[in-house]
mmCIF file with all atom_site columns, C-alpha atoms in Angstrom:
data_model
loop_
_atom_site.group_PDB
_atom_site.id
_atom_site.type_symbol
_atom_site.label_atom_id
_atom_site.label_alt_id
_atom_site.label_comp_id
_atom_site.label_asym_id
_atom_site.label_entity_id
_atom_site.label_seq_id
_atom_site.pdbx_PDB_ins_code
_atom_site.Cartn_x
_atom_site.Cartn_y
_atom_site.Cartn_z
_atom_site.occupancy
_atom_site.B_iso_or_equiv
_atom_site.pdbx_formal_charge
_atom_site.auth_seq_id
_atom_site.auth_comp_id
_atom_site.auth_asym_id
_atom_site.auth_atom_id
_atom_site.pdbx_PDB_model_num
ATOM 1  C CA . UNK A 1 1  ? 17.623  4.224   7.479   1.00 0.00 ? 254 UNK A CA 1
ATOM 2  C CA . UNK A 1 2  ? 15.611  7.726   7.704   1.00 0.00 ? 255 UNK A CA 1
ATOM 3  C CA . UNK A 1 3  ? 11.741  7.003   7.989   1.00 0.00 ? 256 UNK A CA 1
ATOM 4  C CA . UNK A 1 4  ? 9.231   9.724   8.330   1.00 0.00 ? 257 UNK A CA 1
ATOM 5  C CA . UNK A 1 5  ? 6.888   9.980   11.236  1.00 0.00 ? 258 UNK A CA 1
ATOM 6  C CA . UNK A 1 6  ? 4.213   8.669   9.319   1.00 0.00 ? 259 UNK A CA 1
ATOM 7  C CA . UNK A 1 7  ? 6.131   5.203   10.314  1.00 0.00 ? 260 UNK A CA 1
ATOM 8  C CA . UNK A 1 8  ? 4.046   5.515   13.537  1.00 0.00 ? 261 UNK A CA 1
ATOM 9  C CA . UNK A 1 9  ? 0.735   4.547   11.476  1.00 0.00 ? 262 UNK A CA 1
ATOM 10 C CA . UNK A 1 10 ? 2.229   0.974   11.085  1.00 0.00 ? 263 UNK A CA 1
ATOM 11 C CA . UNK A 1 11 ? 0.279   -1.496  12.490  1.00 0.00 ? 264 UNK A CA 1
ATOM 12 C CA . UNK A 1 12 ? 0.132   -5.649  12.365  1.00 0.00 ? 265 UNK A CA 1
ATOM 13 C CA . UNK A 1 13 ? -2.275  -6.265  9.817   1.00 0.00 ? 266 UNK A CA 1
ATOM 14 C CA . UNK A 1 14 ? -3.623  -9.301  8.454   1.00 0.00 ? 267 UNK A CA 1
ATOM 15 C CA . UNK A 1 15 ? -4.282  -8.856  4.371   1.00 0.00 ? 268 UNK A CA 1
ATOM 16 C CA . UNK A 1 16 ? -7.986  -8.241  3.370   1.00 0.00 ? 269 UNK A CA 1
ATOM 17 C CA . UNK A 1 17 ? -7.243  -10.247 0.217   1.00 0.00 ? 270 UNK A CA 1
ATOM 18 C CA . UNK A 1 18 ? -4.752  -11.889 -1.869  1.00 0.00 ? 271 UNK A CA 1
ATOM 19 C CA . UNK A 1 19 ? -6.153  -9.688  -4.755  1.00 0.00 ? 272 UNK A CA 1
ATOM 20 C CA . UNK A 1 20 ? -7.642  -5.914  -5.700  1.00 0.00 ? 273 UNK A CA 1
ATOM 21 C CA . UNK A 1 21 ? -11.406 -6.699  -4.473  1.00 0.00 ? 274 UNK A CA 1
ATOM 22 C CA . UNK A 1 22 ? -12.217 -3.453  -5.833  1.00 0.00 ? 275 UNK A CA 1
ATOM 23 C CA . UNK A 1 23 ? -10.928 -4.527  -8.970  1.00 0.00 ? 276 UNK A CA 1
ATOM 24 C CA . UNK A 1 24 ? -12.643 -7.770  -8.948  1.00 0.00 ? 277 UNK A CA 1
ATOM 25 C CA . UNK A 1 25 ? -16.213 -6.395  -8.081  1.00 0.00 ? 278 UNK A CA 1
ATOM 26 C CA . UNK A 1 26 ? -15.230 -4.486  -11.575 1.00 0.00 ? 279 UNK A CA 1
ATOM 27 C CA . UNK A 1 27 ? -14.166 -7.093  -14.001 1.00 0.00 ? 280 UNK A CA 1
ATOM 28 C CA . UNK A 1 28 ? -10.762 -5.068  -13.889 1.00 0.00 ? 281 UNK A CA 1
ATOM 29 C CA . UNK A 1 29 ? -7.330  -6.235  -14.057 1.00 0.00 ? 282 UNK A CA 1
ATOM 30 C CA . UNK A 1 30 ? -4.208  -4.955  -11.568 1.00 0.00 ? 283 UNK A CA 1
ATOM 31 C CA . UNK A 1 31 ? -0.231  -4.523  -12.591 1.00 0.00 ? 284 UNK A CA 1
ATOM 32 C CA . UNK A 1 32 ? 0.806   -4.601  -8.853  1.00 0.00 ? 285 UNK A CA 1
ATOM 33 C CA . UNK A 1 33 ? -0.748  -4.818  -5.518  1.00 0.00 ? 286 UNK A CA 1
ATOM 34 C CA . UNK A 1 34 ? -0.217  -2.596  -2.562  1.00 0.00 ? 287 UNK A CA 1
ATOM 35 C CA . UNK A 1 35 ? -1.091  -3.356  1.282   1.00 0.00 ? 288 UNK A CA 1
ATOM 36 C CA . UNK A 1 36 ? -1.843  -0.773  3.572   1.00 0.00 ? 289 UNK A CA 1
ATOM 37 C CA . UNK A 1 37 ? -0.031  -1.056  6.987   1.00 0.00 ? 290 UNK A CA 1
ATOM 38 C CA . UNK A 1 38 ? -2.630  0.415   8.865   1.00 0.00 ? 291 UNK A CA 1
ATOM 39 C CA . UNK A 1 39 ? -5.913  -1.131  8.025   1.00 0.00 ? 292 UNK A CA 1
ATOM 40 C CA . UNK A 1 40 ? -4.830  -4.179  5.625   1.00 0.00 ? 293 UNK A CA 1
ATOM 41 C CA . UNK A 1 41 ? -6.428  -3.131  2.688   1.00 0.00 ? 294 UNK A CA 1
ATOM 42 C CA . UNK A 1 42 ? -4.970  -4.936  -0.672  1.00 0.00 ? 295 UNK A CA 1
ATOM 43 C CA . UNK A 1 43 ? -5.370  -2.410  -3.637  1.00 0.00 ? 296 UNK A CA 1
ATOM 44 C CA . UNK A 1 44 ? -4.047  -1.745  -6.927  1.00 0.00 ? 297 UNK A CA 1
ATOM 45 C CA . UNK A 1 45 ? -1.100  0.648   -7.552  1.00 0.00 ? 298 UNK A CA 1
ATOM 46 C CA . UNK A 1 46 ? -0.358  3.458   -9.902  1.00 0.00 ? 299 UNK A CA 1
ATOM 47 C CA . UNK A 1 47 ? 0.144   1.953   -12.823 1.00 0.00 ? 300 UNK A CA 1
ATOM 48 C CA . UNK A 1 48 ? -3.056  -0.037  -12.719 1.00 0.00 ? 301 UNK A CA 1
ATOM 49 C CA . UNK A 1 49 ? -5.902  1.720   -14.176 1.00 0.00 ? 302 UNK A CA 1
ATOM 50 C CA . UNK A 1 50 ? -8.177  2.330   -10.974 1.00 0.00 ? 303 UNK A CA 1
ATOM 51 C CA . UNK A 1 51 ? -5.172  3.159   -8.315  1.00 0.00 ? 304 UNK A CA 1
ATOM 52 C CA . UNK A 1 52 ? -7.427  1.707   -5.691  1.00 0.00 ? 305 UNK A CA 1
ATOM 53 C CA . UNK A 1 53 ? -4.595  1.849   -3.087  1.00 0.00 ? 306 UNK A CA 1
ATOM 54 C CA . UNK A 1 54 ? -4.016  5.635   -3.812  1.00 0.00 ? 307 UNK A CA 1
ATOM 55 C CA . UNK A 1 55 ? -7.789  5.906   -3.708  1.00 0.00 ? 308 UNK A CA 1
ATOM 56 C CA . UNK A 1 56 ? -7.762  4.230   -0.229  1.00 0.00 ? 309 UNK A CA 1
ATOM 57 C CA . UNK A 1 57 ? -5.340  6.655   1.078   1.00 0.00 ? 310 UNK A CA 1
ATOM 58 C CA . UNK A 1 58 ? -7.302  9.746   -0.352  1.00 0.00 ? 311 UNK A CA 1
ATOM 59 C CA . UNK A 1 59 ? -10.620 8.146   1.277   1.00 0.00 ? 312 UNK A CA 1
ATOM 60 C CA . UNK A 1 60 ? -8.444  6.991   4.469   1.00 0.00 ? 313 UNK A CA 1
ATOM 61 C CA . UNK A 1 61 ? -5.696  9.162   5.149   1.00 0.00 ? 314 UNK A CA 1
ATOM 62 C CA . UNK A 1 62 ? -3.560  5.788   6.124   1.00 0.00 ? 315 UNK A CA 1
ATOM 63 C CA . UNK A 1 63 ? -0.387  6.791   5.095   1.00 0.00 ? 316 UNK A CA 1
ATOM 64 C CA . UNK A 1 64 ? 1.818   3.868   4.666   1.00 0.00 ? 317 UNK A CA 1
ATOM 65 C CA . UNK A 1 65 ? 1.342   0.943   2.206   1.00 0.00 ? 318 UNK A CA 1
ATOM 66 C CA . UNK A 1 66 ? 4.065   -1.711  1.230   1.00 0.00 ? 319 UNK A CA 1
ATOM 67 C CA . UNK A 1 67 ? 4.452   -3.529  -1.885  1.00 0.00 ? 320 UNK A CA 1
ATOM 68 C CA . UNK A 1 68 ? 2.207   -7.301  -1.627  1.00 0.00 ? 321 UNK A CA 1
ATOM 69 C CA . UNK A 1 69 ? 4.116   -8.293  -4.873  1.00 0.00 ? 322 UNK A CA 1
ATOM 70 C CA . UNK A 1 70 ? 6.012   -11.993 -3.670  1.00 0.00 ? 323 UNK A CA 1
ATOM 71 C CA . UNK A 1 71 ? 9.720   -11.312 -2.966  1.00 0.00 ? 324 UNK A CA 1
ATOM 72 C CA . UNK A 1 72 ? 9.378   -7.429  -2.300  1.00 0.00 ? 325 UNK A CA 1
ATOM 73 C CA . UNK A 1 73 ? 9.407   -5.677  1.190   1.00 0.00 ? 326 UNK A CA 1
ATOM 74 C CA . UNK A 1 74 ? 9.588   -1.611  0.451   1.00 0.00 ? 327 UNK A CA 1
ATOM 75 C CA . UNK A 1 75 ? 7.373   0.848   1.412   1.00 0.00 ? 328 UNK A CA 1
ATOM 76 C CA . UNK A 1 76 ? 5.774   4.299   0.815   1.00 0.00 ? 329 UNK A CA 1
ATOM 77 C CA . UNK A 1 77 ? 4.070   7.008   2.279   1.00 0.00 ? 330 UNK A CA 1
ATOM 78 C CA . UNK A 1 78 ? 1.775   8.917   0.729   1.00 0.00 ? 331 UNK A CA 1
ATOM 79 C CA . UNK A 1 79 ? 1.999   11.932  2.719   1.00 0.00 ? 332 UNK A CA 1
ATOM 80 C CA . UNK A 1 80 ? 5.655   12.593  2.501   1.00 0.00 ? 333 UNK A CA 1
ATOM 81 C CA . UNK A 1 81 ? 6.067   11.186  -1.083  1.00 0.00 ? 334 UNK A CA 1
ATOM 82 C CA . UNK A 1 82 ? 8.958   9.309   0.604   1.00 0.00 ? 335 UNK A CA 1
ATOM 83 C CA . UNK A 1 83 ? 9.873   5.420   -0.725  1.00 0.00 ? 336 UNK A CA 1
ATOM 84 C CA . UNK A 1 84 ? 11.440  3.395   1.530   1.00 0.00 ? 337 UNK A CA 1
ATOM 85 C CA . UNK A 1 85 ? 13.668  -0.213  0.830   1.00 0.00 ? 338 UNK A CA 1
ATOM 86 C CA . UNK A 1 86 ? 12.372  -1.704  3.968   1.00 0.00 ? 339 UNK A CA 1
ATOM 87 C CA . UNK A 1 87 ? 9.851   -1.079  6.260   1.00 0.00 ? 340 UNK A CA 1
ATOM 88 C CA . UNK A 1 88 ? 10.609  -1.560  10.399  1.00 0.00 ? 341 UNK A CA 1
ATOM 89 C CA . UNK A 1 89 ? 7.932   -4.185  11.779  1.00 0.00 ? 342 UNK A CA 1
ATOM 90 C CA . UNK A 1 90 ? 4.742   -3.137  13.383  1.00 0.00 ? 343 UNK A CA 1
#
């Protein structure tokens, strides 16, 4: 599998939350949940109203994030618009 150089960012991280805090500090709901593999931030994805976890990367510049949905492993990064099925470990 092809992965961008962005893979490099990936880093053992321990999940901030089992939830969107962001979302919870506004009474908001979430569709899915994203992790960021640099930092370990839990946010919200696309489809959700706030897209905390894009907002993360637009406030962060970390470029990776994998899905935190139970059963799925794939990956993303932001930079190079690139999806991935799998991500390598950190």
């Amino acid at each position: 599998m092809e992965y961008c150089e962005h893979i490099a960012a990936i880093m053992p991280v321990e999940p901030a939350a089992r939830e969107c805090a962001d979302c919870i500090k506004t009474g908001d709901l979430w569709v899915h949940l994203r992790l960021c593999k640099s930092c370990g931030y839990v946010g919200c994805c696309d489809s959700s109203v706030n897209k905390h976890a894009t907002g993360h990367f637009n406030t962060s510049r970390h470029p990776i994030v994998e899905s935190f949905e139970p059963g799925e492993h794939w990956g993303y990064c932001y930079v190079d618009d690139m999806f991935f099925p799998s991500l390598p470990d950190a």
